[in-house]
Amino acid sequence: MTPNLLLQGLRVLVTRPRQQAPKWQDCLQNEGASTLVARLLEVVPFDSDNSDDKSPVNAIKKCVLELDSYQHIIFVSQNAVQYGWHWIDQYWPQLPIKTRYYAVGSATDKALSVYDVPVVGRENGDGNNNSSTMNTEALVALPELQQLDNAKVLICRGAGGRPLLADVLQQRGAQVDYCELYQRRFPDGADKILRDNRWGQTGDVVAVHSGESLQNWLQLVARNNQPEWLDLPLLVPGERVASIALDAGCKEIIMAHNASDSMMLSKLISWHRQ
């Protein structure tokens, strides 16, 4: 195994949404893995054209128009940044100057840096980037989010995300609102892709980047009556998703510290070396 082919012999199932799948696929292939793309999650923005129900769009507009009333604005994903800035750019040519901005994860931080947004926690005391470990649990440990009496916090996310962040901030006295910018769906077609490519052979590895992708994978296993797929190595981001996988009967779990492509790749490489 050469240094440039650290994942040679593996075939990795790429389950990321269309927007994020190519970069993750390139990471794997550059290390010698073969890949099979079968999306388990689809990200669809709320906009004026994709639904007869205008209430999500009206709710987004209300949040954006009142952006300067929030002391803290948190983006939980790069999709939240992408779709959020589509709206913010229309109404705020210059951002409110007294607002603090936060990012969950390095990909989200990087997406915000494109718009020159100063992100709290981006650098530690040594000037090194600290965002790669900024999951929800690390975010709520930031000093800026400890005393929040009467502070207004806006969480930019997809519809129906985890309540943990809001719950913690509300317990600290904050008024928390959501700006839900997109919805997630389970796209069609993954079943046929797996059948056509004889999925489940030696060397096959499943990679999921979120708890929702894992739930969709488990649903796929059940409806195709393939319990042996639970025996395949499963790459997951963090203890929460690993716990769900373990409870569902997955046999071999490879746990990265977070969902960044770099961290997921590093953990997969170290596992394969062993």
PDB file of C-alpha atoms in Angstrom:
ATOM      1  CA  MET A   1       0.000   0.000   0.000  1.00  0.00           C
ATOM      2  CA  THR A   2       1.653   3.237  -1.160  1.00  0.00           C
ATOM      3  CA  PRO A   3       1.318   6.554   0.711  1.00  0.00           C
ATOM      4  CA  ASN A   4      -1.036   7.807  -2.002  1.00  0.00           C
ATOM      5  CA  LEU A   5      -3.295   4.760  -1.819  1.00  0.00           C
ATOM      6  CA  LEU A   6      -4.102   4.520   1.867  1.00  0.00           C
ATOM      7  CA  LEU A   7      -7.647   3.323   1.207  1.00  0.00           C
ATOM      8  CA  GLN A   8      -6.844   0.864  -1.560  1.00  0.00           C
ATOM      9  CA  GLY A   9      -9.110  -2.180  -1.408  1.00  0.00           C
ATOM     10  CA  LEU A  10     -12.128  -0.344  -0.011  1.00  0.00           C
ATOM     11  CA  ARG A  11     -15.356   0.603  -1.752  1.00  0.00           C
ATOM     12  CA  VAL A  12     -17.075   3.384   0.157  1.00  0.00           C
ATOM     13  CA  LEU A  13     -20.763   4.204  -0.107  1.00  0.00           C
ATOM     14  CA  VAL A  14     -21.103   7.971  -0.580  1.00  0.00           C
ATOM     15  CA  THR A  15     -24.450   9.025   0.883  1.00  0.00           C
ATOM     16  CA  ARG A  16     -24.034  12.822   1.124  1.00  0.00           C
ATOM     17  CA  PRO A  17     -26.468  15.295  -0.493  1.00  0.00           C
ATOM     18  CA  ARG A  18     -25.772  16.334  -4.057  1.00  0.00           C
ATOM     19  CA  GLN A  19     -24.091  19.577  -2.951  1.00  0.00           C
ATOM     20  CA  GLN A  20     -21.493  17.884  -0.712  1.00  0.00           C
ATOM     21  CA  ALA A  21     -21.020  14.478  -2.364  1.00  0.00           C
ATOM     22  CA  PRO A  22     -18.413  15.384  -5.042  1.00  0.00           C
ATOM     23  CA  LYS A  23     -15.863  16.803  -2.582  1.00  0.00           C
ATOM     24  CA  TRP A  24     -16.189  13.790  -0.279  1.00  0.00           C
ATOM     25  CA  GLN A  25     -15.939  11.419  -3.231  1.00  0.00           C
ATOM     26  CA  ASP A  26     -12.737  13.139  -4.410  1.00  0.00           C
ATOM     27  CA  CYS A  27     -11.225  12.807  -0.922  1.00  0.00           C
ATOM     28  CA  LEU A  28     -11.836   9.063  -0.950  1.00  0.00           C
ATOM     29  CA  GLN A  29     -10.675   8.437  -4.490  1.00  0.00           C
ATOM     30  CA  ASN A  30      -7.493  10.462  -3.965  1.00  0.00           C
ATOM     31  CA  GLU A  31      -6.569   7.968  -1.254  1.00  0.00           C
ATOM     32  CA  GLY A  32      -7.216   4.955  -3.490  1.00  0.00           C
ATOM     33  CA  ALA A  33     -10.758   3.977  -2.490  1.00  0.00           C
ATOM     34  CA  SER A  34     -13.394   3.178  -5.052  1.00  0.00           C
ATOM     35  CA  THR A  35     -16.778   4.776  -4.423  1.00  0.00           C
ATOM     36  CA  LEU A  36     -20.447   4.143  -5.010  1.00  0.00           C
ATOM     37  CA  VAL A  37     -22.759   7.159  -4.833  1.00  0.00           C
ATOM     38  CA  ALA A  38     -26.243   6.511  -3.472  1.00  0.00           C
ATOM     39  CA  ARG A  39     -27.635   9.660  -1.885  1.00  0.00           C
ATOM     40  CA  LEU A  40     -29.572   9.136   1.327  1.00  0.00           C
ATOM     41  CA  LEU A  41     -30.347  12.806   1.851  1.00  0.00           C
ATOM     42  CA  GLU A  42     -31.545  15.596  -0.403  1.00  0.00           C
ATOM     43  CA  VAL A  43     -31.428  19.267   0.600  1.00  0.00           C
ATOM     44  CA  VAL A  44     -34.136  21.484  -0.883  1.00  0.00           C
ATOM     45  CA  PRO A  45     -34.255  25.227  -0.100  1.00  0.00           C
ATOM     46  CA  PHE A  46     -37.463  27.036   0.712  1.00  0.00           C
ATOM     47  CA  ASP A  47     -38.077  29.641  -1.950  1.00  0.00           C
ATOM     48  CA  SER A  48     -40.941  31.377  -3.685  1.00  0.00           C
ATOM     49  CA  ASP A  49     -41.094  28.865  -6.512  1.00  0.00           C
ATOM     50  CA  ASN A  50     -40.876  25.397  -4.976  1.00  0.00           C
ATOM     51  CA  SER A  51     -44.116  25.282  -2.984  1.00  0.00           C
ATOM     52  CA  ASP A  52     -47.648  26.590  -2.837  1.00  0.00           C
ATOM     53  CA  ASP A  53     -47.170  27.024   0.913  1.00  0.00           C
ATOM     54  CA  LYS A  54     -45.583  30.465   1.371  1.00  0.00           C
ATOM     55  CA  SER A  55     -45.391  30.329   5.171  1.00  0.00           C
ATOM     56  CA  PRO A  56     -41.757  29.069   5.286  1.00  0.00           C
ATOM     57  CA  VAL A  57     -40.676  31.856   2.933  1.00  0.00           C
ATOM     58  CA  ASN A  58     -42.563  34.472   4.941  1.00  0.00           C
ATOM     59  CA  ALA A  59     -40.943  33.206   8.142  1.00  0.00           C
ATOM     60  CA  ILE A  60     -37.475  33.490   6.573  1.00  0.00           C
ATOM     61  CA  LYS A  61     -38.157  37.036   5.395  1.00  0.00           C
ATOM     62  CA  LYS A  62     -39.307  38.048   8.874  1.00  0.00           C
ATOM     63  CA  CYS A  63     -36.106  36.718  10.467  1.00  0.00           C
ATOM     64  CA  VAL A  64     -33.871  38.385   7.894  1.00  0.00           C
ATOM     65  CA  LEU A  65     -35.614  41.750   8.115  1.00  0.00           C
ATOM     66  CA  GLU A  66     -35.146  41.670  11.898  1.00  0.00           C
ATOM     67  CA  LEU A  67     -31.532  40.520  11.741  1.00  0.00           C
ATOM     68  CA  ASP A  68     -30.229  43.522  13.690  1.00  0.00           C
ATOM     69  CA  SER A  69     -32.419  42.633  16.669  1.00  0.00           C
ATOM     70  CA  TYR A  70     -30.342  39.504  17.386  1.00  0.00           C
ATOM     71  CA  GLN A  71     -27.196  39.582  19.501  1.00  0.00           C
ATOM     72  CA  HIS A  72     -26.117  36.102  18.400  1.00  0.00           C
ATOM     73  CA  ILE A  73     -26.664  34.328  15.056  1.00  0.00           C
ATOM     74  CA  ILE A  74     -25.686  30.664  14.721  1.00  0.00           C
ATOM     75  CA  PHE A  75     -25.333  28.775  11.443  1.00  0.00           C
ATOM     76  CA  VAL A  76     -25.486  25.018  11.930  1.00  0.00           C
ATOM     77  CA  SER A  77     -24.448  23.875   8.431  1.00  0.00           C
ATOM     78  CA  GLN A  78     -22.890  25.041   5.198  1.00  0.00           C
ATOM     79  CA  ASN A  79     -26.331  24.675   3.596  1.00  0.00           C
ATOM     80  CA  ALA A  80     -27.669  27.149   6.146  1.00  0.00           C
ATOM     81  CA  VAL A  81     -24.959  29.587   5.094  1.00  0.00           C
ATOM     82  CA  GLN A  82     -25.546  29.080   1.379  1.00  0.00           C
ATOM     83  CA  TYR A  83     -29.312  29.465   1.511  1.00  0.00           C
ATOM     84  CA  GLY A  84     -29.256  32.004   4.320  1.00  0.00           C
ATOM     85  CA  TRP A  85     -26.954  34.349   2.434  1.00  0.00           C
ATOM     86  CA  HIS A  86     -29.261  34.204  -0.552  1.00  0.00           C
ATOM     87  CA  TRP A  87     -31.745  36.065   1.665  1.00  0.00           C
ATOM     88  CA  ILE A  88     -29.384  38.158   3.776  1.00  0.00           C
ATOM     89  CA  ASP A  89     -27.643  39.585   0.723  1.00  0.00           C
ATOM     90  CA  GLN A  90     -30.962  40.908  -0.581  1.00  0.00           C
ATOM     91  CA  TYR A  91     -31.754  42.948   2.544  1.00  0.00           C
ATOM     92  CA  TRP A  92     -28.416  43.623   4.269  1.00  0.00           C
ATOM     93  CA  PRO A  93     -25.670  45.036   2.021  1.00  0.00           C
ATOM     94  CA  GLN A  94     -23.813  45.668   5.295  1.00  0.00           C
ATOM     95  CA  LEU A  95     -24.221  43.288   8.239  1.00  0.00           C
ATOM     96  CA  PRO A  96     -25.387  44.516  11.656  1.00  0.00           C
ATOM     97  CA  ILE A  97     -22.204  45.507  13.480  1.00  0.00           C
ATOM     98  CA  LYS A  98     -23.135  44.478  17.045  1.00  0.00           C
ATOM     99  CA  THR A  99     -24.117  40.920  16.203  1.00  0.00           C
ATOM    100  CA  ARG A 100     -21.888  37.926  16.937  1.00  0.00           C
ATOM    101  CA  TYR A 101     -21.776  35.068  14.438  1.00  0.00           C
ATOM    102  CA  TYR A 102     -21.123  31.382  15.112  1.00  0.00           C
ATOM    103  CA  ALA A 103     -20.549  28.280  12.984  1.00  0.00           C
ATOM    104  CA  VAL A 104     -21.056  24.607  13.806  1.00  0.00           C
ATOM    105  CA  GLY A 105     -18.188  22.768  12.137  1.00  0.00           C
ATOM    106  CA  SER A 106     -15.294  23.711   9.903  1.00  0.00           C
ATOM    107  CA  ALA A 107     -17.285  23.462   6.652  1.00  0.00           C
ATOM    108  CA  THR A 108     -19.807  25.975   7.992  1.00  0.00           C
ATOM    109  CA  ASP A 109     -17.021  28.264   9.164  1.00  0.00           C
ATOM    110  CA  LYS A 110     -15.368  28.075   5.746  1.00  0.00           C
ATOM    111  CA  ALA A 111     -18.662  28.898   4.039  1.00  0.00           C
ATOM    112  CA  LEU A 112     -19.048  31.999   6.224  1.00  0.00           C
ATOM    113  CA  SER A 113     -15.473  33.085   5.550  1.00  0.00           C
ATOM    114  CA  VAL A 114     -16.389  33.485   1.872  1.00  0.00           C
ATOM    115  CA  TYR A 115     -18.592  36.404   2.973  1.00  0.00           C
ATOM    116  CA  ASP A 116     -15.930  37.792   5.352  1.00  0.00           C
ATOM    117  CA  VAL A 117     -18.072  37.048   8.393  1.00  0.00           C
ATOM    118  CA  PRO A 118     -16.110  37.154  11.693  1.00  0.00           C
ATOM    119  CA  VAL A 119     -16.927  33.894  13.461  1.00  0.00           C
ATOM    120  CA  VAL A 120     -16.602  33.555  17.235  1.00  0.00           C
ATOM    121  CA  GLY A 121     -14.220  30.730  18.099  1.00  0.00           C
ATOM    122  CA  ARG A 122     -12.613  30.664  14.664  1.00  0.00           C
ATOM    123  CA  GLU A 123      -9.123  30.961  16.166  1.00  0.00           C
ATOM    124  CA  ASN A 124      -7.757  29.835  19.475  1.00  0.00           C
ATOM    125  CA  GLY A 125      -5.122  31.665  21.462  1.00  0.00           C
ATOM    126  CA  ASP A 126      -2.328  30.359  19.253  1.00  0.00           C
ATOM    127  CA  GLY A 127      -3.982  31.731  16.122  1.00  0.00           C
ATOM    128  CA  ASN A 128      -4.794  28.240  14.897  1.00  0.00           C
ATOM    129  CA  ASN A 129      -8.158  27.348  13.434  1.00  0.00           C
ATOM    130  CA  ASN A 130     -10.323  25.771  16.121  1.00  0.00           C
ATOM    131  CA  SER A 131     -13.529  25.310  14.141  1.00  0.00           C
ATOM    132  CA  SER A 132     -12.937  21.711  13.086  1.00  0.00           C
ATOM    133  CA  THR A 133     -14.011  20.556  16.551  1.00  0.00           C
ATOM    134  CA  MET A 134     -16.843  23.077  16.929  1.00  0.00           C
ATOM    135  CA  ASN A 135     -19.793  20.707  17.171  1.00  0.00           C
ATOM    136  CA  THR A 136     -22.946  21.697  19.052  1.00  0.00           C
ATOM    137  CA  GLU A 137     -21.526  20.617  22.379  1.00  0.00           C
ATOM    138  CA  ALA A 138     -18.340  22.662  21.865  1.00  0.00           C
ATOM    139  CA  LEU A 139     -20.327  25.667  20.686  1.00  0.00           C
ATOM    140  CA  VAL A 140     -22.405  25.920  23.843  1.00  0.00           C
ATOM    141  CA  ALA A 141     -19.167  25.838  25.875  1.00  0.00           C
ATOM    142  CA  LEU A 142     -17.983  29.141  24.362  1.00  0.00           C
ATOM    143  CA  PRO A 143     -17.683  31.968  26.942  1.00  0.00           C
ATOM    144  CA  GLU A 144     -19.805  34.264  24.755  1.00  0.00           C
ATOM    145  CA  LEU A 145     -22.808  31.928  25.129  1.00  0.00           C
ATOM    146  CA  GLN A 146     -22.801  31.457  28.909  1.00  0.00           C
ATOM    147  CA  GLN A 147     -24.712  34.501  30.237  1.00  0.00           C
ATOM    148  CA  LEU A 148     -27.662  35.107  27.931  1.00  0.00           C
ATOM    149  CA  ASP A 149     -30.334  36.816  30.047  1.00  0.00           C
ATOM    150  CA  ASN A 150     -32.766  38.507  27.632  1.00  0.00           C
ATOM    151  CA  ALA A 151     -30.384  38.007  24.690  1.00  0.00           C
ATOM    152  CA  LYS A 152     -31.935  37.188  21.327  1.00  0.00           C
ATOM    153  CA  VAL A 153     -30.407  34.261  19.426  1.00  0.00           C
ATOM    154  CA  LEU A 154     -31.199  33.226  15.860  1.00  0.00           C
ATOM    155  CA  ILE A 155     -30.379  29.676  14.756  1.00  0.00           C
ATOM    156  CA  CYS A 156     -30.147  29.274  10.984  1.00  0.00           C
ATOM    157  CA  ARG A 157     -30.764  25.662  10.037  1.00  0.00           C
ATOM    158  CA  GLY A 158     -32.907  23.199   8.094  1.00  0.00           C
ATOM    159  CA  ALA A 159     -36.449  22.348   9.117  1.00  0.00           C
ATOM    160  CA  GLY A 160     -36.730  19.974  12.045  1.00  0.00           C
ATOM    161  CA  GLY A 161     -33.148  19.947  13.331  1.00  0.00           C
ATOM    162  CA  ARG A 162     -31.930  18.877  16.776  1.00  0.00           C
ATOM    163  CA  PRO A 163     -33.401  20.856  19.710  1.00  0.00           C
ATOM    164  CA  LEU A 164     -30.313  20.518  21.944  1.00  0.00           C
ATOM    165  CA  LEU A 165     -28.765  23.865  21.015  1.00  0.00           C
ATOM    166  CA  ALA A 166     -31.929  25.875  21.558  1.00  0.00           C
ATOM    167  CA  ASP A 167     -32.740  24.045  24.791  1.00  0.00           C
ATOM    168  CA  VAL A 168     -29.358  24.849  26.328  1.00  0.00           C
ATOM    169  CA  LEU A 169     -29.441  28.514  25.278  1.00  0.00           C
ATOM    170  CA  GLN A 170     -32.993  28.966  26.569  1.00  0.00           C
ATOM    171  CA  GLN A 171     -31.962  27.508  29.919  1.00  0.00           C
ATOM    172  CA  ARG A 172     -29.351  30.269  30.066  1.00  0.00           C
ATOM    173  CA  GLY A 173     -31.973  32.957  29.587  1.00  0.00           C
ATOM    174  CA  ALA A 174     -31.911  33.482  25.814  1.00  0.00           C
ATOM    175  CA  GLN A 175     -34.866  34.069  23.542  1.00  0.00           C
ATOM    176  CA  VAL A 176     -34.243  31.656  20.666  1.00  0.00           C
ATOM    177  CA  ASP A 177     -35.771  31.811  17.191  1.00  0.00           C
ATOM    178  CA  TYR A 178     -35.239  29.522  14.235  1.00  0.00           C
ATOM    179  CA  CYS A 179     -34.683  30.596  10.657  1.00  0.00           C
ATOM    180  CA  GLU A 180     -35.437  27.351   8.812  1.00  0.00           C
ATOM    181  CA  LEU A 181     -34.023  27.745   5.331  1.00  0.00           C
ATOM    182  CA  TYR A 182     -34.325  24.308   3.754  1.00  0.00           C
ATOM    183  CA  GLN A 183     -35.859  20.892   4.162  1.00  0.00           C
ATOM    184  CA  ARG A 184     -34.292  17.447   3.965  1.00  0.00           C
ATOM    185  CA  ARG A 185     -35.786  14.558   2.007  1.00  0.00           C
ATOM    186  CA  PHE A 186     -34.955  10.906   1.386  1.00  0.00           C
ATOM    187  CA  PRO A 187     -34.410  10.795  -2.395  1.00  0.00           C
ATOM    188  CA  ASP A 188     -35.483   7.882  -4.563  1.00  0.00           C
ATOM    189  CA  GLY A 189     -33.067   5.613  -6.372  1.00  0.00           C
ATOM    190  CA  ALA A 190     -30.654   4.345  -3.727  1.00  0.00           C
ATOM    191  CA  ASP A 191     -32.219   0.855  -3.638  1.00  0.00           C
ATOM    192  CA  LYS A 192     -31.646   0.257  -7.346  1.00  0.00           C
ATOM    193  CA  ILE A 193     -28.082   1.599  -7.204  1.00  0.00           C
ATOM    194  CA  LEU A 194     -27.176  -0.854  -4.441  1.00  0.00           C
ATOM    195  CA  ARG A 195     -28.818  -3.812  -6.198  1.00  0.00           C
ATOM    196  CA  ASP A 196     -27.243  -3.011  -9.570  1.00  0.00           C
ATOM    197  CA  ASN A 197     -23.769  -2.722  -8.029  1.00  0.00           C
ATOM    198  CA  ARG A 198     -23.929  -5.859  -5.873  1.00  0.00           C
ATOM    199  CA  TRP A 199     -23.564  -3.943  -2.637  1.00  0.00           C
ATOM    200  CA  GLY A 200     -22.455  -5.818   0.483  1.00  0.00           C
ATOM    201  CA  GLN A 201     -19.218  -7.457  -0.621  1.00  0.00           C
ATOM    202  CA  THR A 202     -15.965  -7.739   1.318  1.00  0.00           C
ATOM    203  CA  GLY A 203     -14.292  -4.316   1.413  1.00  0.00           C
ATOM    204  CA  ASP A 204     -17.534  -2.343   1.279  1.00  0.00           C
ATOM    205  CA  VAL A 205     -17.855   0.468   3.836  1.00  0.00           C
ATOM    206  CA  VAL A 206     -20.891   2.681   4.529  1.00  0.00           C
ATOM    207  CA  ALA A 207     -20.237   6.346   5.350  1.00  0.00           C
ATOM    208  CA  VAL A 208     -22.932   8.599   6.808  1.00  0.00           C
ATOM    209  CA  HIS A 209     -22.381  12.204   7.863  1.00  0.00           C
ATOM    210  CA  SER A 210     -25.438  12.722  10.083  1.00  0.00           C
ATOM    211  CA  GLY A 211     -27.984  10.999  12.266  1.00  0.00           C
ATOM    212  CA  GLU A 212     -30.665  11.562   9.653  1.00  0.00           C
ATOM    213  CA  SER A 213     -28.570   9.887   6.946  1.00  0.00           C
ATOM    214  CA  LEU A 214     -28.059   6.959   9.317  1.00  0.00           C
ATOM    215  CA  GLN A 215     -31.802   6.640   9.912  1.00  0.00           C
ATOM    216  CA  ASN A 216     -32.382   6.604   6.158  1.00  0.00           C
ATOM    217  CA  TRP A 217     -29.685   3.936   5.777  1.00  0.00           C
ATOM    218  CA  LEU A 218     -31.397   1.787   8.404  1.00  0.00           C
ATOM    219  CA  GLN A 219     -34.695   2.254   6.590  1.00  0.00           C
ATOM    220  CA  LEU A 220     -33.025   1.178   3.344  1.00  0.00           C
ATOM    221  CA  VAL A 221     -31.646  -1.962   4.998  1.00  0.00           C
ATOM    222  CA  ALA A 222     -35.067  -2.900   6.362  1.00  0.00           C
ATOM    223  CA  ARG A 223     -37.105  -2.346   3.213  1.00  0.00           C
ATOM    224  CA  ASN A 224     -34.622  -4.335   1.110  1.00  0.00           C
ATOM    225  CA  ASN A 225     -34.547  -7.144   3.686  1.00  0.00           C
ATOM    226  CA  GLN A 226     -30.752  -7.056   3.875  1.00  0.00           C
ATOM    227  CA  PRO A 227     -29.882  -7.369   7.593  1.00  0.00           C
ATOM    228  CA  GLU A 228     -26.366  -8.483   6.590  1.00  0.00           C
ATOM    229  CA  TRP A 229     -25.680  -4.891   5.520  1.00  0.00           C
ATOM    230  CA  LEU A 230     -25.623  -4.045   9.226  1.00  0.00           C
ATOM    231  CA  ASP A 231     -22.464  -6.165   9.477  1.00  0.00           C
ATOM    232  CA  LEU A 232     -20.570  -3.834   7.116  1.00  0.00           C
ATOM    233  CA  PRO A 233     -18.146  -1.298   8.626  1.00  0.00           C
ATOM    234  CA  LEU A 234     -20.030   1.960   9.219  1.00  0.00           C
ATOM    235  CA  LEU A 235     -18.256   5.335   9.339  1.00  0.00           C
ATOM    236  CA  VAL A 236     -20.128   7.879  11.484  1.00  0.00           C
ATOM    237  CA  PRO A 237     -19.519  11.378  12.922  1.00  0.00           C
ATOM    238  CA  GLY A 238     -19.459  11.494  16.705  1.00  0.00           C
ATOM    239  CA  GLU A 239     -20.741   9.615  19.722  1.00  0.00           C
ATOM    240  CA  ARG A 240     -24.416  10.484  19.253  1.00  0.00           C
ATOM    241  CA  VAL A 241     -24.647   8.913  15.789  1.00  0.00           C
ATOM    242  CA  ALA A 242     -22.437   6.000  16.881  1.00  0.00           C
ATOM    243  CA  SER A 243     -24.845   5.288  19.748  1.00  0.00           C
ATOM    244  CA  ILE A 244     -27.823   5.231  17.369  1.00  0.00           C
ATOM    245  CA  ALA A 245     -25.964   2.834  15.076  1.00  0.00           C
ATOM    246  CA  LEU A 246     -25.031   0.549  17.959  1.00  0.00           C
ATOM    247  CA  ASP A 247     -28.613   0.428  19.227  1.00  0.00           C
ATOM    248  CA  ALA A 248     -29.791  -0.422  15.694  1.00  0.00           C
ATOM    249  CA  GLY A 249     -27.543  -3.481  15.551  1.00  0.00           C
ATOM    250  CA  CYS A 250     -24.648  -2.215  13.435  1.00  0.00           C
ATOM    251  CA  LYS A 251     -21.693  -4.494  14.122  1.00  0.00           C
ATOM    252  CA  GLU A 252     -18.562  -2.486  13.286  1.00  0.00           C
ATOM    253  CA  ILE A 253     -18.654   1.260  13.883  1.00  0.00           C
ATOM    254  CA  ILE A 254     -15.846   3.620  12.875  1.00  0.00           C
ATOM    255  CA  MET A 255     -16.371   6.839  14.830  1.00  0.00           C
ATOM    256  CA  ALA A 256     -14.868  10.118  13.681  1.00  0.00           C
ATOM    257  CA  HIS A 257     -14.900  13.106  16.046  1.00  0.00           C
ATOM    258  CA  ASN A 258     -17.100  15.199  13.747  1.00  0.00           C
ATOM    259  CA  ALA A 259     -18.675  15.255  10.297  1.00  0.00           C
ATOM    260  CA  SER A 260     -15.992  17.209   8.431  1.00  0.00           C
ATOM    261  CA  ASP A 261     -14.668  15.399   5.372  1.00  0.00           C
ATOM    262  CA  SER A 262     -11.099  15.716   6.661  1.00  0.00           C
ATOM    263  CA  MET A 263     -11.935  14.158  10.022  1.00  0.00           C
ATOM    264  CA  MET A 264     -14.048  11.386   8.488  1.00  0.00           C
ATOM    265  CA  LEU A 265     -11.272  10.607   6.010  1.00  0.00           C
ATOM    266  CA  SER A 266      -8.568  10.591   8.672  1.00  0.00           C
ATOM    267  CA  LYS A 267     -10.527   8.178  10.858  1.00  0.00           C
ATOM    268  CA  LEU A 268     -11.246   5.860   7.925  1.00  0.00           C
ATOM    269  CA  ILE A 269      -7.555   5.788   7.002  1.00  0.00           C
ATOM    270  CA  SER A 270      -6.450   4.987  10.559  1.00  0.00           C
ATOM    271  CA  TRP A 271      -9.071   2.230  10.797  1.00  0.00           C
ATOM    272  CA  HIS A 272      -8.000   0.710   7.469  1.00  0.00           C
ATOM    273  CA  ARG A 273      -4.343   0.729   8.503  1.00  0.00           C
ATOM    274  CA  GLN A 274      -5.219  -1.360  11.552  1.00  0.00           C
TER     275      GLN A 274
END
